Short mmCIF file of C-alpha atoms and ligand atoms in Angstrom, two decimals:
data_model
loop_
_atom_site.label_atom_id
_atom_site.label_comp_id
_atom_site.label_asym_id
_atom_site.label_seq_id
_atom_site.Cartn_x
_atom_site.Cartn_y
_atom_site.Cartn_z
CA MET J 432 82.94 97.20 100.36
CA ILE J 433 81.08 99.83 97.65
CA HIS J 434 78.15 101.65 98.20
CA TYR J 435 75.10 101.66 95.60
CA LYS J 436 73.13 104.13 96.02
CA THR J 437 69.01 104.92 95.45
CA THR J 438 67.15 106.43 93.09
CA GLU J 439 66.27 109.24 96.49
CA GLU J 440 69.69 109.16 97.35
CA ILE J 441 71.04 109.75 93.66
CA GLU J 442 68.65 112.74 93.30
CA ILE J 443 70.36 114.24 97.10
CA MET J 444 73.55 113.77 96.01
CA ARG J 445 72.93 115.65 92.53
CA HIS J 446 72.37 118.36 94.53
CA SER J 447 75.27 118.77 97.00
CA CYS J 448 77.35 118.33 93.15
CA LEU J 449 75.46 120.94 91.66
CA LEU J 450 75.97 123.07 94.47
CA VAL J 451 80.16 122.19 93.99
CA GLY J 452 79.60 123.97 90.51
CA LYS J 453 77.80 126.73 91.62
CA ALA J 454 80.58 127.60 94.07
CA HIS J 455 83.29 127.68 91.47
CA ALA J 456 80.86 129.52 89.07
CA GLU J 457 81.03 132.33 92.02
CA LEU J 458 84.71 132.22 91.88
CA ALA J 459 84.82 132.19 87.76
CA LYS J 460 82.79 135.28 87.73
CA VAL J 461 85.27 137.19 89.65
CA LEU J 462 88.74 135.15 89.45
CA LYS J 463 91.72 137.68 88.49
CA PRO J 464 95.84 138.84 88.56
CA GLY J 465 95.99 140.11 92.42
CA MET J 466 93.87 138.35 94.50
CA THR J 467 95.01 135.61 96.75
CA THR J 468 94.44 132.27 97.24
CA MET J 469 93.05 132.64 100.63
CA GLN J 470 90.83 135.28 99.07
CA VAL J 471 89.70 132.41 96.94
CA ASN J 472 89.48 129.96 99.46
CA ASP J 473 87.28 132.13 102.08
CA MET J 474 85.10 133.09 99.74
CA ILE J 475 84.28 129.23 98.60
CA GLU J 476 83.80 128.45 102.31
CA THR J 477 81.43 131.24 102.87
CA PHE J 478 79.24 130.37 99.18
CA ILE J 479 79.17 126.89 100.56
CA ARG J 480 78.10 127.54 104.43
CA ASP J 481 75.55 129.72 102.78
CA ASN J 482 73.70 127.51 100.84
CA GLY J 483 73.35 125.30 104.05
CA ALA J 484 76.32 122.56 103.64
CA VAL J 485 79.73 122.37 105.29
CA PRO J 486 82.90 121.97 103.19
CA SER J 487 83.52 118.56 103.25
CA PHE J 488 87.70 118.69 102.83
CA LYS J 489 88.32 121.40 106.16
CA ASN J 490 89.79 119.00 108.62
CA TYR J 491 89.45 115.84 106.66
CA GLY J 492 91.51 113.24 108.37
CA GLY J 493 91.55 115.39 111.16
CA THR J 494 94.76 117.47 109.06
CA TYR J 495 93.39 119.19 106.20
CA PRO J 496 93.19 122.90 107.69
CA PHE J 497 91.12 124.42 104.82
CA ALA J 498 87.39 124.50 102.97
CA THR J 499 89.21 124.09 99.58
CA CYS J 500 92.35 122.96 97.98
CA ILE J 501 93.80 125.56 95.80
CA SER J 502 97.05 123.87 93.49
CA VAL J 503 98.77 126.35 91.57
CA ASN J 504 101.05 125.91 88.09
CA ASP J 505 103.37 123.26 89.03
CA VAL J 506 101.20 121.65 92.32
CA VAL J 507 99.00 118.91 91.35
CA VAL J 508 96.43 118.66 94.02
CA HIS J 509 95.87 119.43 97.73
CA GLY J 510 97.08 122.92 97.62
CA PHE J 511 96.73 125.13 100.65
CA PRO J 512 95.36 128.52 100.09
CA ASN J 513 97.57 131.20 101.40
CA ASN J 514 98.08 134.56 101.15
CA ASN J 515 100.40 134.82 97.86
CA THR J 516 98.98 136.53 95.01
CA ILE J 517 97.62 135.32 91.76
CA LYS J 518 99.34 136.55 88.79
CA ASP J 519 98.63 137.13 85.09
CA GLY J 520 99.62 133.37 83.80
CA ASP J 521 99.13 131.68 86.37
CA ILE J 522 96.80 127.95 85.85
CA ILE J 523 94.77 127.52 89.08
CA SER J 524 93.31 123.84 90.15
CA LEU J 525 90.53 124.44 92.53
CA ASP J 526 89.38 121.65 93.88
CA ILE J 527 85.68 122.03 96.38
CA GLY J 528 83.77 119.54 98.30
CA VAL J 529 80.99 120.01 99.89
CA TYR J 530 78.37 117.85 102.51
CA LYS J 531 74.69 118.48 102.82
CA ASN J 532 72.00 116.30 103.76
CA GLY J 533 74.19 113.45 104.35
CA PHE J 534 76.27 113.18 100.91
CA HIS J 535 79.11 114.74 99.51
CA GLY J 536 79.69 116.67 96.31
CA ASP J 537 83.52 116.94 94.94
CA SER J 538 84.34 118.71 91.92
CA ALA J 539 87.70 120.28 90.20
CA TYR J 540 88.74 122.55 87.54
CA THR J 541 91.83 124.35 86.43
CA TYR J 542 91.48 128.13 85.68
CA ALA J 543 93.60 129.88 83.16
CA VAL J 544 93.69 133.45 84.80
CA GLY J 545 95.40 136.17 82.27
CA GLU J 546 97.61 135.23 79.37
CA VAL J 547 98.73 131.81 79.45
CA SER J 548 101.26 129.93 76.97
CA ASN J 549 100.01 128.08 74.58
CA ASP J 550 101.43 124.78 76.00
CA VAL J 551 99.21 125.09 78.71
CA LYS J 552 96.35 125.90 77.43
CA GLN J 553 96.54 122.38 75.86
CA LEU J 554 97.60 120.90 78.93
CA LEU J 555 93.94 122.31 80.14
CA LYS J 556 92.37 121.67 76.96
CA ILE J 557 93.31 118.40 76.72
CA THR J 558 92.77 117.33 80.49
CA LYS J 559 89.36 118.24 80.81
CA GLU J 560 88.72 116.37 77.35
CA SER J 561 90.69 113.06 79.05
CA LEU J 562 87.68 113.39 81.98
CA TYR J 563 84.90 113.21 79.11
CA LYS J 564 86.87 110.55 77.21
CA GLY J 565 86.93 108.53 80.76
CA ILE J 566 83.29 109.22 81.35
CA GLU J 567 81.89 107.95 78.51
CA LYS J 568 83.45 104.64 79.67
CA ALA J 569 81.48 104.65 82.53
CA ARG J 570 78.73 102.45 81.52
CA ASN J 571 77.10 99.29 83.49
CA GLY J 572 78.97 96.33 83.03
CA ASN J 573 82.19 98.31 81.97
CA ARG J 574 84.95 98.07 84.63
CA VAL J 575 87.03 100.82 85.88
CA GLY J 576 90.50 100.02 84.18
CA ASP J 577 88.12 101.10 80.87
CA ILE J 578 87.79 104.65 82.31
CA ALA J 579 91.28 104.39 82.98
CA PHE J 580 92.49 103.31 80.17
CA ALA J 581 91.16 105.92 78.11
CA ILE J 582 92.07 108.90 80.12
CA GLN J 583 95.69 107.38 80.09
CA GLU J 584 95.18 107.36 75.86
CA HIS J 585 94.10 110.31 75.59
CA THR J 586 96.70 112.26 77.57
CA GLU J 587 99.88 110.10 77.83
CA LYS J 588 99.64 107.99 74.59
CA LYS J 589 98.57 110.58 72.37
CA HIS J 590 99.78 114.08 73.84
CA GLY J 591 102.79 112.48 76.31
CA TYR J 592 101.53 114.34 79.19
CA GLY J 593 102.57 112.67 82.37
CA VAL J 594 99.82 110.88 84.44
CA VAL J 595 100.22 111.22 87.88
CA ARG J 596 100.18 107.34 89.56
CA ASP J 597 99.99 108.42 93.36
CA LEU J 598 96.66 109.70 93.98
CA VAL J 599 93.63 108.53 92.06
CA GLY J 600 89.82 109.33 91.64
CA HIS J 601 87.20 107.47 93.97
CA GLY J 602 83.82 106.24 95.22
CA LEU J 603 81.81 109.23 96.47
CA GLY J 604 78.44 109.04 98.89
CA ARG J 605 77.94 109.62 102.17
CA ASN J 606 81.63 109.15 102.80
CA LEU J 607 83.96 111.97 100.33
CA HIS J 608 86.31 108.74 100.01
CA GLU J 609 84.50 105.34 99.07
CA GLU J 610 85.52 102.08 97.23
CA PRO J 611 86.18 101.77 94.55
CA GLN J 612 89.79 103.67 93.71
CA VAL J 613 89.47 105.19 90.15
CA PRO J 614 93.10 105.55 88.75
CA ASN J 615 93.76 107.78 85.62
CA TYR J 616 96.36 104.73 84.13
CA GLY J 617 95.39 101.16 83.59
CA LYS J 618 94.07 97.95 81.23
CA ARG J 619 90.95 97.83 79.79
CA GLY J 620 88.78 94.98 81.14
CA SER J 621 90.65 95.61 84.68
CA GLY J 622 89.30 96.11 88.11
CA ALA J 623 86.16 96.37 89.42
CA LYS J 624 82.60 96.09 87.31
CA LEU J 625 80.92 99.07 86.97
CA LYS J 626 77.39 98.59 87.55
CA PRO J 627 74.24 101.00 88.11
CA GLY J 628 74.03 103.02 91.53
CA MET J 629 77.67 103.72 91.55
CA VAL J 630 78.87 106.96 91.74
CA LEU J 631 82.40 107.87 90.81
CA ALA J 632 84.38 111.10 91.34
CA ILE J 633 86.53 110.67 87.84
CA GLU J 634 89.36 113.03 88.36
CA PRO J 635 92.24 113.16 85.62
CA MET J 636 95.49 114.74 87.10
CA ILE J 637 98.00 115.38 84.29
CA ASN J 638 100.88 117.02 83.82
CA MET J 639 102.62 118.59 81.35
CA GLY J 640 105.97 116.61 81.47
CA VAL J 641 106.90 113.47 84.28
CA LYS J 642 104.19 111.92 86.09
CA GLU J 643 106.45 111.94 88.80
CA VAL J 644 104.94 114.14 92.14
CA TYR J 645 106.29 115.31 95.50
CA GLN J 646 104.57 116.51 98.48
CA ASP J 647 105.95 119.42 100.33
CA GLU J 648 107.18 119.55 104.01
CA ASP J 649 103.50 120.87 104.77
CA GLY J 650 102.56 117.41 104.63
CA TRP J 651 99.43 117.70 101.79
CA THR J 652 100.92 119.69 98.69
CA ILE J 653 101.76 117.84 95.76
CA ARG J 654 104.33 119.11 93.04
CA THR J 655 105.40 117.74 90.16
CA ARG J 656 109.36 116.86 90.32
CA ASP J 657 110.18 118.63 87.42
CA GLY J 658 108.26 121.88 88.25
CA LYS J 659 106.48 122.08 85.37
CA ALA J 660 102.63 122.43 85.13
CA SER J 661 99.76 120.43 85.99
CA ALA J 662 95.95 120.21 85.70
CA HIS J 663 93.04 118.46 87.10
CA PHE J 664 89.25 118.27 85.80
CA GLU J 665 86.59 116.66 88.43
CA HIS J 666 83.14 115.26 88.02
CA ASP J 667 80.84 113.04 89.94
CA VAL J 668 79.03 110.12 87.62
CA HIS J 669 76.67 108.52 88.15
CA ILE J 670 76.36 104.84 86.64
CA THR J 671 73.25 104.20 85.51
CA LYS J 672 71.59 101.30 83.34
CA ALA J 673 72.14 103.40 80.11
CA ALA J 674 73.93 106.43 79.68
CA PRO J 675 76.37 107.98 82.43
CA ASP J 676 74.69 110.61 84.43
CA ILE J 677 77.10 113.41 85.30
CA LEU J 678 76.29 114.85 88.41
CA SER J 679 78.20 117.50 89.03
CA SER J 680 78.26 120.49 86.16
CA PHE J 681 80.68 122.81 84.56
CA GLU J 682 77.59 124.35 82.84
CA GLU J 683 77.52 127.44 85.01
CA ILE J 684 81.41 127.90 85.42
CA GLU J 685 82.48 127.56 81.63
CA VAL J 686 79.75 130.37 80.97
CA ALA J 687 81.03 132.61 84.00
CA GLU J 688 84.52 131.64 82.51
CA LYS J 689 84.06 132.88 79.14
CA ALA J 690 82.37 135.60 80.32
CA ASN J 691 85.73 137.26 82.56
CA PRO J 692 87.95 139.07 80.66
CA ASN J 693 90.25 138.04 83.16
CA LEU J 694 90.37 134.37 82.58
CA THR J 695 91.55 132.83 78.99
CA TRP J 696 88.97 129.78 77.45
CA CYS J 697 91.36 127.20 76.65
CA HIS J 698 88.60 124.31 75.53
CA ASP J 699 87.73 125.31 71.46
N1 MF3 Z 1153 88.88 116.05 95.30
C1 MF3 Z 1153 90.02 115.58 96.55
C2 MF3 Z 1153 90.14 114.10 96.67
O1 MF3 Z 1153 89.23 113.39 95.98
C3 MF3 Z 1153 90.43 116.45 97.42
C4 MF3 Z 1153 90.39 115.66 99.07
S1 MF3 Z 1153 91.53 117.04 99.70
C5 MF3 Z 1153 91.09 116.35 101.30
O2 MF3 Z 1153 90.73 113.68 97.11
F1 MF3 Z 1153 91.94 117.07 101.99
F2 MF3 Z 1153 89.94 116.39 101.62
F3 MF3 Z 1153 92.04 115.13 101.57
CO1 CO Z 1154 87.99 113.62 94.72
#
């Protein structure tokens, strides 16, 4: 069942979604080689709780052990924070969810630490672009497949990347995962019809090489089959009668990212 949100509920959700962006920006200010992913996780968890919210992912399904997912290089999503040190040349996909005032916000961003190869820069740039191409289709009367098709066109068709099939975006609201599912691949004109009041977490997970992935023994960590890099960008989008309303924000993240000499800006 799809849960449509009232105008009042949307404003509560906007607050949760913006808080996720602020949590990301806190990290983007200080991220550098030498930090461990656990330090990153703990910083974000503290920020979330200091802002009167709860990390959505912690104990998700009774099993996810951490506040955030931190996925390095060939890890696609759902990476566990650990005591490994972040190195120059790594890409870090950070996924953050917060629960506040009864509603979730959920947003992911991939950071390039230090000097990364041109291939990796391009992967991050195209993946973020594909997110906005998908969002452009998130309009009243369109279908979920229109979003999916736009993302797949830009990444797989145009740039030869692998679009992950096993994981998808989702509806968002009082629950972290609501209907409908929002795949990053599919046919134009297929799937659920988009209507005002829907909120979708759109989240392309794009591999530099093959689309196939596998799960680590920890039961969560998803890696690319060929060991090549993977990128992940996620926004929460409210369907309106008019233009798509992006509830989350990358603005503060991007300002911090550009100002941080230890990060490479990949999006020009
Ligand atoms: N953004 C991811 C998702 O929507 C993060 C979920 S991690 C989990 O699936 F632990 F909460 F599952
Ligand atoms: Co999500």
